[in-house]
Amino acid sequence: VASPDAAATTTRARREATGSNVGEKRIRWATQAMPVMAAVHERFAAERPFEGLRLAASLAITAETAVFARAAIAGGAELTLCSCNPLAVDEAVCRALSKEASVLAQRHSSLEAYYEAIRATCATVPHLAIDDGGDLIVALQGDRRSHRACLAATEETTTGVSRIRALHRAGRLSFPVIAVNDAPTKRLFDNRYGVGQSTIDGILRATNALIAGRRFAVLGYGWAGHGVAARARGAGAQVIVCEVDPVRALEAAMDGYEVMPSLSVAQIATVFVCVTGRPRALSAGHFERMPDGAILCNSGHFDVEVDVGALRAASVSVQEVRPFVEEYRMPDGRRLYLLAKGRLANFGAAEGNPPAIMDLSFATQALTLASLACSERQLPPGMHDVPASIAAEVAQAKLNAMGFAIDQPSHEQEAYLMSWRHGT
Ligand SMILES: NC(=O)c1ccc[n+]([C@@H]2O[C@H](COP(=O)([O-])OP(=O)(O)OC[C@H]3O[C@@H](n4cnc5c(N)ncnc54)[C@H](O)[C@@H]3O)[C@@H](O)[C@H]2O)c1
């Protein structure tokens, strides 16, 4: 018979492994790296910008998202949260948040369950929506009651911004959407330093592979590609960039990377990371050429960049060889290793972007939402930028928290910039 002490310890261990305690610890850990959000939380608690408003968010549900959610709730929001990706759900965090918000998400849910959660979120008839990838905004447009009630929305990622722009071009967007992704305090940091680090983290956690000395292909040299390439180079890889945009390809070349067409890289690289935001960046022609042991990874928003259907069709067997690693065996005996089933590997196999990065993304989101909630002026339907003053405020707060001071331009310098009179 176990002693009462041992029984209590076992019960506590079990509770910690399964209960909201684990989620709380993760949220606490994230909070200490998010000082800008701490200040936003305090301000929202005092000013209550969302009093009487229903907010609906479709986001990766992580500890950092919980920090954002709690700030919105402190600001008076009635919040419903669903996931923007079936893999990007931390269930311990969902449990921890479930007393304060309605959380409609399950990790590894089927696509039907995923879209059912999106529809249920729409059915709350939100006043403001926060999206990451566009699924919630697209669904809101299809819901008669909700698209009339929704005052505005924000969009967190590159792929979502291009989807919502297309929705607007098709004449099917009934409310304004702010492209939070395009704010400098989002994409220069989250897409670059966040995705750069967390994608390498996902590859390492999934495979424990040595990066040094490998030929490492980065498909897509946007901000996410800049980050992945820089971090792979930092770990000792020989980085090769594949692009379709000549300006970005030229930039990669002058940043010191090898630049090649993807079918040529397919023959020599042993790690492939897609961050293009487009379908089939890697497909049958690439799989035919890849060397034995090649690692295939996607960090673009949707699971369309590695053509998993073509990979399956080309293979003779598929088996999971480690968590988040599937081995596809080709007829000639080569083995190709797909991470996180071709979904976002930085969320699937790691924890997503670090909290210090999400501090910037969520502070930009939160202040943008508060400005929408408090504005007298209704923006027209369409895509809009985050006000430059919000990006400057977030960057300044982060600099302060990091202990960096900067100079102010003098009156003379400001006047010089405003004048056409001064020449040589
Ligand atoms: N995993 C995450 O946490 C995370 C975070 C931010 C953004 N994202 C996603 O990452 C993707 C990239 O984001 P971004 O901001 O860098 O986008 P971006 O549009 O700035 O860059 C994408 C680049 O890919 C290039 N490209 C397009 N098709 C290509 C192809 N077939 N081969 C090679 N290059 C190709 C484009 O020319 C462009 O330069 C998007 O889907 C975005 O939503 C993911």
Tab-separated table of C-alpha atoms and ligand atoms in Angstrom:
chain	number	residue	atom	x	y	z
A	1	VAL	CA	0.000	0.000	0.000
A	2	ALA	CA	1.448	3.373	-0.994
A	3	SER	CA	2.049	5.864	1.824
A	4	PRO	CA	-0.230	8.926	1.857
A	5	ASP	CA	2.825	11.026	0.907
A	6	ALA	CA	3.685	8.813	-2.060
A	7	ALA	CA	0.039	8.757	-3.153
A	8	ALA	CA	-0.116	12.562	-2.919
A	9	THR	CA	3.095	12.852	-4.960
A	10	THR	CA	1.745	10.496	-7.623
A	11	THR	CA	-1.546	12.369	-7.771
A	12	ARG	CA	0.303	15.683	-8.047
A	13	ALA	CA	2.567	14.298	-10.809
A	14	ARG	CA	-0.463	13.013	-12.710
A	15	ARG	CA	-2.284	16.329	-12.289
A	16	GLU	CA	0.815	18.198	-13.459
A	17	ALA	CA	1.127	15.985	-16.533
A	18	THR	CA	-2.503	16.250	-17.591
A	19	GLY	CA	-4.131	19.191	-15.873
A	20	SER	CA	-4.220	22.926	-16.327
A	21	ASN	CA	-1.105	23.241	-14.137
A	22	VAL	CA	1.209	22.361	-17.042
A	23	GLY	CA	-0.521	24.940	-19.197
A	24	GLU	CA	-0.221	27.552	-16.420
A	25	LYS	CA	3.515	26.871	-16.099
A	26	ARG	CA	3.988	27.256	-19.838
A	27	ILE	CA	2.016	30.501	-19.843
A	28	ARG	CA	4.037	31.805	-16.887
A	29	TRP	CA	7.292	30.927	-18.694
A	30	ALA	CA	6.137	32.753	-21.829
A	31	THR	CA	4.911	35.765	-19.820
A	32	GLN	CA	8.344	36.495	-18.344
A	33	ALA	CA	9.740	36.902	-21.891
A	34	MET	CA	6.892	39.178	-23.032
A	35	PRO	CA	7.391	42.526	-21.259
A	36	VAL	CA	5.636	44.586	-23.944
A	37	MET	CA	2.536	42.431	-23.582
A	38	ALA	CA	2.736	42.823	-19.794
A	39	ALA	CA	2.477	46.599	-20.246
A	40	VAL	CA	-0.354	46.167	-22.789
A	41	HIS	CA	-2.199	43.918	-20.307
A	42	GLU	CA	-1.905	46.529	-17.564
A	43	ARG	CA	-3.109	49.282	-19.883
A	44	PHE	CA	-6.051	47.226	-21.150
A	45	ALA	CA	-7.078	46.367	-17.571
A	46	ALA	CA	-7.230	50.112	-16.804
A	47	GLU	CA	-8.778	51.325	-20.078
A	48	ARG	CA	-11.076	48.360	-20.970
A	49	PRO	CA	-11.049	49.024	-24.749
A	50	PHE	CA	-13.068	45.862	-25.531
A	51	GLU	CA	-15.820	46.350	-22.932
A	52	GLY	CA	-19.018	44.803	-24.325
A	53	LEU	CA	-17.301	43.415	-27.445
A	54	ARG	CA	-17.120	39.805	-28.603
A	55	LEU	CA	-13.704	38.902	-30.034
A	56	ALA	CA	-13.099	35.733	-32.049
A	57	ALA	CA	-9.579	34.526	-32.749
A	58	SER	CA	-8.239	31.767	-34.973
A	59	LEU	CA	-4.594	31.441	-33.941
A	60	ALA	CA	-1.951	28.854	-33.155
A	61	ILE	CA	-2.894	28.027	-29.567
A	62	THR	CA	0.340	28.324	-27.642
A	63	ALA	CA	1.419	29.788	-24.314
A	64	GLU	CA	2.199	33.088	-26.090
A	65	THR	CA	-1.311	33.203	-27.544
A	66	ALA	CA	-2.633	32.724	-24.007
A	67	VAL	CA	-0.698	35.823	-22.905
A	68	PHE	CA	-2.396	37.773	-25.707
A	69	ALA	CA	-5.803	36.235	-24.873
A	70	ARG	CA	-5.507	37.250	-21.224
A	71	ALA	CA	-4.646	40.825	-22.158
A	72	ALA	CA	-7.730	40.993	-24.418
A	73	ILE	CA	-9.914	39.548	-21.646
A	74	ALA	CA	-8.445	42.040	-19.139
A	75	GLY	CA	-9.497	44.694	-21.673
A	76	GLY	CA	-13.114	43.570	-21.377
A	77	ALA	CA	-13.321	41.155	-24.344
A	78	GLU	CA	-15.591	38.149	-24.400
A	79	LEU	CA	-13.217	35.824	-26.258
A	80	THR	CA	-13.718	32.708	-28.366
A	81	LEU	CA	-10.549	31.013	-29.523
A	82	CYS	CA	-10.112	28.327	-32.167
A	83	SER	CA	-7.009	27.004	-33.848
A	84	CYS	CA	-5.667	28.121	-37.234
A	85	ASN	CA	-4.011	24.744	-37.824
A	86	PRO	CA	-4.820	21.260	-36.444
A	87	LEU	CA	-1.178	20.765	-35.337
A	88	ALA	CA	-0.725	24.167	-33.713
A	89	VAL	CA	-2.654	23.446	-30.524
A	90	ASP	CA	-1.132	23.096	-27.061
A	91	GLU	CA	-3.855	21.220	-25.197
A	92	ALA	CA	-2.440	22.029	-21.750
A	93	VAL	CA	-2.707	25.727	-22.643
A	94	CYS	CA	-6.281	25.206	-23.907
A	95	ARG	CA	-7.201	23.689	-20.530
A	96	ALA	CA	-5.558	26.543	-18.645
A	97	LEU	CA	-7.469	29.125	-20.686
A	98	SER	CA	-10.812	27.378	-20.689
A	99	LYS	CA	-12.111	29.126	-17.536
A	100	GLU	CA	-11.619	32.587	-19.042
A	101	ALA	CA	-12.387	32.045	-22.721
A	102	SER	CA	-14.344	29.672	-24.886
A	103	VAL	CA	-11.632	27.476	-26.437
A	104	LEU	CA	-12.733	25.356	-29.407
A	105	ALA	CA	-9.620	23.445	-30.392
A	106	GLN	CA	-8.103	19.998	-30.302
A	107	ARG	CA	-4.607	18.952	-31.400
A	108	HIS	CA	-4.552	16.558	-34.399
A	109	SER	CA	-8.258	17.177	-35.044
A	110	SER	CA	-9.674	15.958	-38.351
A	111	LEU	CA	-10.249	18.594	-41.029
A	112	GLU	CA	-14.018	18.294	-40.452
A	113	ALA	CA	-13.569	18.960	-36.719
A	114	TYR	CA	-11.204	21.849	-37.513
A	115	TYR	CA	-13.746	23.552	-39.807
A	116	GLU	CA	-16.578	22.764	-37.381
A	117	ALA	CA	-14.642	24.752	-34.727
A	118	ILE	CA	-14.212	27.638	-37.190
A	119	ARG	CA	-17.977	27.605	-37.912
A	120	ALA	CA	-18.801	27.475	-34.196
A	121	THR	CA	-16.490	30.476	-33.675
A	122	CYS	CA	-18.332	32.384	-36.423
A	123	ALA	CA	-21.624	31.519	-34.765
A	124	THR	CA	-20.626	33.644	-31.746
A	125	VAL	CA	-21.206	36.653	-34.072
A	126	PRO	CA	-17.989	38.466	-33.133
A	127	HIS	CA	-17.514	42.229	-33.319
A	128	LEU	CA	-13.781	41.849	-34.010
A	129	ALA	CA	-11.926	38.881	-35.526
A	130	ILE	CA	-8.255	37.931	-35.310
A	131	ASP	CA	-7.116	35.516	-37.997
A	132	ASP	CA	-3.956	33.646	-38.956
A	133	GLY	CA	-4.223	32.212	-42.464
A	134	GLY	CA	-7.640	33.556	-43.481
A	135	ASP	CA	-9.892	30.585	-42.618
A	136	LEU	CA	-11.912	32.524	-40.022
A	137	ILE	CA	-12.361	35.641	-42.181
A	138	VAL	CA	-13.414	33.557	-45.196
A	139	ALA	CA	-15.898	31.654	-42.999
A	140	LEU	CA	-17.245	34.920	-41.513
A	141	GLN	CA	-18.008	36.133	-45.049
A	142	GLY	CA	-20.111	33.017	-45.609
A	143	ASP	CA	-22.113	33.486	-42.395
A	144	ARG	CA	-24.998	35.891	-43.011
A	145	ARG	CA	-25.379	37.125	-39.422
A	146	SER	CA	-21.667	37.366	-38.642
A	147	HIS	CA	-20.402	39.229	-41.665
A	148	ARG	CA	-22.858	42.041	-40.922
A	149	ALA	CA	-21.956	42.228	-37.227
A	150	CYS	CA	-18.165	42.066	-37.665
A	151	LEU	CA	-16.709	45.581	-37.513
A	152	ALA	CA	-13.167	44.670	-38.512
A	153	ALA	CA	-10.529	41.939	-38.449
A	154	THR	CA	-6.776	41.541	-38.318
A	155	GLU	CA	-4.657	39.040	-40.270
A	156	GLU	CA	-1.451	37.662	-38.805
A	157	THR	CA	0.398	35.933	-41.658
A	158	THR	CA	1.632	36.443	-45.237
A	159	THR	CA	-0.509	33.674	-46.722
A	160	GLY	CA	-3.616	35.022	-44.962
A	161	VAL	CA	-2.950	38.556	-46.214
A	162	SER	CA	-2.695	37.373	-49.832
A	163	ARG	CA	-5.894	35.292	-49.414
A	164	ILE	CA	-7.853	38.220	-47.976
A	165	ARG	CA	-6.585	40.546	-50.715
A	166	ALA	CA	-7.905	37.995	-53.255
A	167	LEU	CA	-11.243	37.879	-51.386
A	168	HIS	CA	-11.433	41.667	-51.617
A	169	ARG	CA	-10.555	41.635	-55.335
A	170	ALA	CA	-13.405	39.178	-55.836
A	171	GLY	CA	-15.725	41.749	-54.194
A	172	ARG	CA	-16.472	39.426	-51.282
A	173	LEU	CA	-15.006	41.246	-48.284
A	174	SER	CA	-17.590	43.122	-46.254
A	175	PHE	CA	-15.397	44.618	-43.508
A	176	PRO	CA	-11.923	46.166	-43.134
A	177	VAL	CA	-8.993	43.870	-42.394
A	178	ILE	CA	-5.695	45.111	-41.005
A	179	ALA	CA	-2.598	43.363	-42.381
A	180	VAL	CA	-0.778	42.893	-39.067
A	181	ASN	CA	1.665	40.603	-40.898
A	182	ASP	CA	2.904	43.540	-42.948
A	183	ALA	CA	3.741	45.736	-39.950
A	184	PRO	CA	7.517	45.978	-39.516
A	185	THR	CA	7.193	44.900	-35.870
A	186	LYS	CA	5.666	41.653	-37.133
A	187	ARG	CA	7.311	40.417	-40.299
A	188	LEU	CA	10.864	41.666	-39.730
A	189	PHE	CA	10.984	39.776	-36.446
A	190	ASP	CA	8.359	36.988	-36.343
A	191	ASN	CA	8.777	35.847	-39.967
A	192	ARG	CA	12.560	36.303	-39.934
A	193	TYR	CA	14.039	35.654	-36.477
A	194	GLY	CA	11.067	33.650	-35.172
A	195	VAL	CA	10.593	31.265	-38.107
A	196	GLY	CA	14.365	31.112	-38.621
A	197	GLN	CA	15.052	29.845	-35.121
A	198	SER	CA	11.925	27.748	-34.580
A	199	THR	CA	12.243	25.936	-37.925
A	200	ILE	CA	15.794	24.876	-37.111
A	201	ASP	CA	14.492	23.939	-33.643
A	202	GLY	CA	11.770	21.760	-35.256
A	203	ILE	CA	14.312	20.011	-37.501
A	204	LEU	CA	16.639	19.356	-34.566
A	205	ARG	CA	13.933	18.133	-32.182
A	206	ALA	CA	12.446	15.843	-34.843
A	207	THR	CA	15.681	14.384	-36.237
A	208	ASN	CA	18.618	15.256	-33.951
A	209	ALA	CA	20.502	15.655	-37.267
A	210	LEU	CA	23.795	17.543	-37.496
A	211	ILE	CA	23.287	20.709	-39.541
A	212	ALA	CA	26.988	21.593	-39.890
A	213	GLY	CA	28.472	20.717	-43.261
A	214	ARG	CA	25.141	19.853	-44.910
A	215	ARG	CA	23.901	21.305	-48.150
A	216	PHE	CA	20.731	22.981	-46.928
A	217	ALA	CA	18.133	24.197	-49.452
A	218	VAL	CA	15.813	27.094	-48.571
A	219	LEU	CA	12.915	27.465	-50.992
A	220	GLY	CA	11.588	31.027	-50.861
A	221	TYR	CA	13.679	34.033	-49.805
A	222	GLY	CA	10.999	36.206	-48.202
A	223	TRP	CA	11.390	37.231	-44.563
A	224	ALA	CA	10.826	33.661	-43.392
A	225	GLY	CA	13.408	32.424	-45.902
A	226	HIS	CA	15.896	35.103	-44.763
A	227	GLY	CA	15.549	33.806	-41.218
A	228	VAL	CA	15.850	30.096	-42.019
A	229	ALA	CA	18.848	30.678	-44.315
A	230	ALA	CA	20.658	32.828	-41.729
A	231	ARG	CA	20.106	30.373	-38.880
A	232	ALA	CA	21.103	27.361	-41.020
A	233	ARG	CA	24.283	29.195	-42.056
A	234	GLY	CA	24.910	30.023	-38.392
A	235	ALA	CA	24.728	26.306	-37.604
A	236	GLY	CA	27.383	25.582	-40.232
A	237	ALA	CA	25.285	24.527	-43.233
A	238	GLN	CA	26.124	25.378	-46.853
A	239	VAL	CA	22.897	27.188	-47.687
A	240	ILE	CA	21.460	27.193	-51.213
A	241	VAL	CA	18.489	29.448	-51.978
A	242	CYS	CA	15.792	28.704	-54.591
A	243	GLU	CA	13.612	31.603	-55.727
A	244	VAL	CA	11.203	32.555	-58.505
A	245	ASP	CA	11.543	36.323	-57.964
A	246	PRO	CA	14.738	37.703	-59.583
A	247	VAL	CA	15.058	40.565	-57.068
A	248	ARG	CA	14.912	38.231	-54.085
A	249	ALA	CA	17.246	35.755	-55.814
A	250	LEU	CA	19.741	38.575	-56.416
A	251	GLU	CA	19.466	39.631	-52.786
A	252	ALA	CA	20.185	36.039	-51.687
A	253	ALA	CA	23.226	35.923	-53.981
A	254	MET	CA	24.573	39.193	-52.522
A	255	ASP	CA	23.839	37.949	-49.018
A	256	GLY	CA	26.406	35.304	-49.878
A	257	TYR	CA	24.218	32.268	-50.576
A	258	GLU	CA	24.447	29.921	-53.532
A	259	VAL	CA	21.372	30.403	-55.762
A	260	MET	CA	20.096	27.582	-57.992
A	261	PRO	CA	16.936	26.201	-59.600
A	262	SER	CA	15.203	23.771	-57.260
A	263	LEU	CA	15.529	20.756	-59.575
A	264	SER	CA	19.325	21.178	-59.533
A	265	VAL	CA	19.388	21.618	-55.752
A	266	ALA	CA	17.259	18.485	-55.395
A	267	GLN	CA	20.247	16.412	-56.531
A	268	ILE	CA	22.692	17.730	-53.961
A	269	ALA	CA	20.978	19.073	-50.818
A	270	THR	CA	20.148	16.859	-47.837
A	271	VAL	CA	17.759	19.249	-46.049
A	272	PHE	CA	14.951	21.098	-47.850
A	273	VAL	CA	12.892	23.795	-46.141
A	274	CYS	CA	9.896	25.352	-47.929
A	275	VAL	CA	8.811	28.881	-46.975
A	276	THR	CA	7.235	30.002	-50.237
A	277	GLY	CA	3.548	30.257	-49.295
A	278	ARG	CA	2.781	28.492	-52.618
A	279	PRO	CA	1.721	24.936	-53.513
A	280	ARG	CA	4.104	22.192	-54.709
A	281	ALA	CA	7.425	23.981	-54.219
A	282	LEU	CA	8.698	20.397	-53.861
A	283	SER	CA	7.023	17.780	-56.034
A	284	ALA	CA	7.561	14.543	-57.968
A	285	GLY	CA	10.497	15.806	-60.080
A	286	HIS	CA	12.345	16.824	-56.904
A	287	PHE	CA	11.635	13.567	-55.048
A	288	GLU	CA	13.053	11.546	-57.976
A	289	ARG	CA	16.384	13.339	-57.655
A	290	MET	CA	16.867	13.679	-53.887
A	291	PRO	CA	19.681	11.743	-52.215
A	292	ASP	CA	19.040	8.957	-49.705
A	293	GLY	CA	18.304	10.369	-46.244
A	294	ALA	CA	17.080	13.799	-47.397
A	295	ILE	CA	14.958	15.696	-44.838
A	296	LEU	CA	11.863	17.546	-46.123
A	297	CYS	CA	10.372	20.292	-44.014
A	298	ASN	CA	7.704	22.947	-44.472
A	299	SER	CA	7.375	26.146	-42.452
A	300	GLY	CA	4.996	27.910	-44.836
A	301	HIS	CA	1.498	28.436	-43.493
A	302	PHE	CA	-0.426	25.633	-45.231
A	303	ASP	CA	0.558	22.018	-45.865
A	304	VAL	CA	0.648	22.534	-49.644
A	305	GLU	CA	4.323	23.297	-50.229
A	306	VAL	CA	5.595	19.712	-50.128
A	307	ASP	CA	3.409	17.690	-52.486
A	308	VAL	CA	2.724	14.903	-49.990
A	309	GLY	CA	0.306	13.135	-52.370
A	310	ALA	CA	3.041	12.876	-55.036
A	311	LEU	CA	5.542	11.744	-52.388
A	312	ARG	CA	3.185	8.985	-51.263
A	313	ALA	CA	2.470	7.967	-54.872
A	314	ALA	CA	6.218	7.766	-55.642
A	315	SER	CA	7.029	5.666	-52.568
A	316	VAL	CA	6.671	1.944	-51.895
A	317	SER	CA	6.193	2.296	-48.128
A	318	VAL	CA	5.662	4.919	-45.426
A	319	GLN	CA	6.406	4.475	-41.744
A	320	GLU	CA	6.821	6.748	-38.740
A	321	VAL	CA	10.423	6.283	-37.610
A	322	ARG	CA	10.464	8.929	-34.836
A	323	PRO	CA	7.832	11.329	-33.541
A	324	PHE	CA	7.161	13.831	-36.349
A	325	VAL	CA	9.363	11.941	-38.857
A	326	GLU	CA	7.872	9.765	-41.610
A	327	GLU	CA	10.176	7.680	-43.774
A	328	TYR	CA	9.085	7.407	-47.410
A	329	ARG	CA	10.948	4.552	-49.098
A	330	MET	CA	11.412	4.935	-52.839
A	331	PRO	CA	11.405	1.962	-55.282
A	332	ASP	CA	15.216	2.284	-55.688
A	333	GLY	CA	15.740	2.007	-51.915
A	334	ARG	CA	16.283	5.731	-51.143
A	335	ARG	CA	14.625	7.018	-47.962
A	336	LEU	CA	13.162	10.516	-47.748
A	337	TYR	CA	12.160	11.886	-44.351
A	338	LEU	CA	9.108	14.144	-44.144
A	339	LEU	CA	8.701	16.207	-40.961
A	340	ALA	CA	5.349	16.921	-39.267
A	341	LYS	CA	3.424	15.445	-42.240
A	342	GLY	CA	4.331	18.492	-44.314
A	343	ARG	CA	2.541	20.868	-41.938
A	344	LEU	CA	4.332	23.770	-40.217
A	345	ALA	CA	7.352	21.987	-38.734
A	346	ASN	CA	8.125	24.793	-36.301
A	347	PHE	CA	4.758	24.180	-34.607
A	348	GLY	CA	4.417	20.464	-35.345
A	349	ALA	CA	7.831	19.371	-34.087
A	350	ALA	CA	8.736	22.350	-31.867
A	351	GLU	CA	6.820	25.042	-29.966
A	352	GLY	CA	6.428	27.746	-32.611
A	353	ASN	CA	8.170	31.084	-32.348
A	354	PRO	CA	9.871	32.092	-29.086
A	355	PRO	CA	7.851	34.244	-26.642
A	356	ALA	CA	10.290	37.168	-26.978
A	357	ILE	CA	9.299	37.327	-30.667
A	358	MET	CA	5.578	36.806	-30.102
A	359	ASP	CA	5.777	39.717	-27.649
A	360	LEU	CA	6.196	41.975	-30.702
A	361	SER	CA	3.608	40.248	-32.917
A	362	PHE	CA	0.921	40.169	-30.233
A	363	ALA	CA	1.598	43.694	-28.962
A	364	THR	CA	1.161	44.879	-32.575
A	365	GLN	CA	-2.064	42.820	-32.818
A	366	ALA	CA	-3.398	44.004	-29.451
A	367	LEU	CA	-2.788	47.722	-30.001
A	368	THR	CA	-4.226	47.503	-33.532
A	369	LEU	CA	-7.381	45.821	-32.193
A	370	ALA	CA	-7.728	48.410	-29.439
A	371	SER	CA	-7.409	51.218	-31.989
A	372	LEU	CA	-10.143	49.548	-34.097
A	373	ALA	CA	-12.374	49.132	-31.038
A	374	CYS	CA	-11.951	52.755	-29.932
A	375	SER	CA	-11.999	54.474	-33.325
A	376	GLU	CA	-14.913	56.731	-34.201
A	377	ARG	CA	-14.025	56.367	-37.880
A	378	GLN	CA	-15.185	53.183	-39.652
A	379	LEU	CA	-12.603	52.059	-42.233
A	380	PRO	CA	-13.971	50.918	-45.617
A	381	PRO	CA	-13.883	47.177	-46.510
A	382	GLY	CA	-10.468	46.137	-47.834
A	383	MET	CA	-6.904	45.636	-46.598
A	384	HIS	CA	-5.351	48.349	-44.432
A	385	ASP	CA	-1.938	48.883	-42.873
A	386	VAL	CA	-1.173	48.933	-39.167
A	387	PRO	CA	-0.729	52.629	-38.242
A	388	ALA	CA	2.998	53.507	-38.244
A	389	SER	CA	2.592	55.012	-34.755
A	390	ILE	CA	1.647	51.576	-33.353
A	391	ALA	CA	4.732	49.896	-34.865
A	392	ALA	CA	6.947	52.687	-33.489
A	393	GLU	CA	5.354	52.409	-30.027
A	394	VAL	CA	5.829	48.617	-29.922
A	395	ALA	CA	9.444	48.819	-31.125
A	396	GLN	CA	10.257	51.545	-28.583
A	397	ALA	CA	8.694	49.550	-25.742
A	398	LYS	CA	10.711	46.467	-26.760
A	399	LEU	CA	13.935	48.478	-26.946
A	400	ASN	CA	13.230	49.886	-23.483
A	401	ALA	CA	12.585	46.401	-22.110
A	402	MET	CA	15.834	45.156	-23.678
A	403	GLY	CA	17.762	48.060	-22.172
A	404	PHE	CA	18.684	49.793	-25.441
A	405	ALA	CA	18.490	53.574	-25.790
A	406	ILE	CA	18.461	55.417	-29.122
A	407	ASP	CA	18.963	59.008	-30.291
A	408	GLN	CA	16.237	61.479	-31.298
A	409	PRO	CA	16.581	63.465	-34.531
A	410	SER	CA	17.357	67.153	-33.924
A	411	HIS	CA	14.945	69.915	-35.100
A	412	GLU	CA	17.505	70.794	-37.770
A	413	GLN	CA	17.586	67.211	-39.056
A	414	GLU	CA	13.803	67.003	-39.170
A	415	ALA	CA	13.519	70.353	-40.947
A	416	TYR	CA	16.176	69.235	-43.479
A	417	LEU	CA	14.102	66.192	-44.396
A	418	MET	CA	10.981	68.297	-44.882
A	419	SER	CA	12.703	70.816	-47.160
A	420	TRP	CA	13.600	70.789	-50.875
A	421	ARG	CA	15.924	73.844	-50.548
A	422	HIS	CA	19.174	72.147	-49.630
A	423	GLY	CA	21.334	70.764	-52.440
A	424	THR	CA	25.073	70.292	-52.924
B	1	LIG	N1	5.802	28.942	-39.599
B	1	LIG	C1	5.496	30.109	-39.091
B	1	LIG	O1	5.476	30.290	-37.870
B	1	LIG	C2	5.266	31.248	-40.028
B	1	LIG	C3	5.421	32.576	-39.572
B	1	LIG	C4	5.321	33.607	-40.510
B	1	LIG	C5	5.002	33.316	-41.834
B	1	LIG	N2	4.771	32.005	-42.189
B	1	LIG	C6	4.417	31.623	-43.566
B	1	LIG	O2	5.643	31.396	-44.291
B	1	LIG	C7	5.400	31.598	-45.680
B	1	LIG	C8	6.437	32.608	-46.204
B	1	LIG	O3	6.270	33.839	-45.537
B	1	LIG	P1	7.098	35.149	-46.005
B	1	LIG	O4	6.608	36.249	-45.155
B	1	LIG	O5	8.533	34.847	-46.079
B	1	LIG	O6	6.481	35.292	-47.492
B	1	LIG	P2	7.024	36.100	-48.757
B	1	LIG	O7	5.884	36.134	-49.716
B	1	LIG	O8	7.691	37.347	-48.325
B	1	LIG	O9	8.179	35.137	-49.325
B	1	LIG	C9	7.932	33.980	-50.061
B	1	LIG	C10	9.019	33.895	-51.133
B	1	LIG	O10	8.891	32.648	-51.820
B	1	LIG	C11	9.167	32.852	-53.179
B	1	LIG	N3	8.579	31.750	-53.953
B	1	LIG	C12	7.319	31.590	-54.371
B	1	LIG	N4	7.178	30.423	-55.025
B	1	LIG	C13	8.396	29.840	-55.012
B	1	LIG	C14	8.890	28.592	-55.512
B	1	LIG	N5	8.111	27.733	-56.152
B	1	LIG	N6	10.207	28.308	-55.319
B	1	LIG	C15	11.019	29.171	-54.670
B	1	LIG	N7	10.592	30.357	-54.166
B	1	LIG	C16	9.297	30.674	-54.329
B	1	LIG	C17	8.542	34.219	-53.486
B	1	LIG	O11	9.098	34.794	-54.643
B	1	LIG	C18	8.885	34.987	-52.208
B	1	LIG	O12	10.121	35.678	-52.331
B	1	LIG	C19	3.957	32.084	-45.780
B	1	LIG	O13	3.112	30.978	-46.040
B	1	LIG	C20	3.669	32.640	-44.400
B	1	LIG	O14	2.304	32.684	-44.119
B	1	LIG	C21	4.930	30.979	-41.332
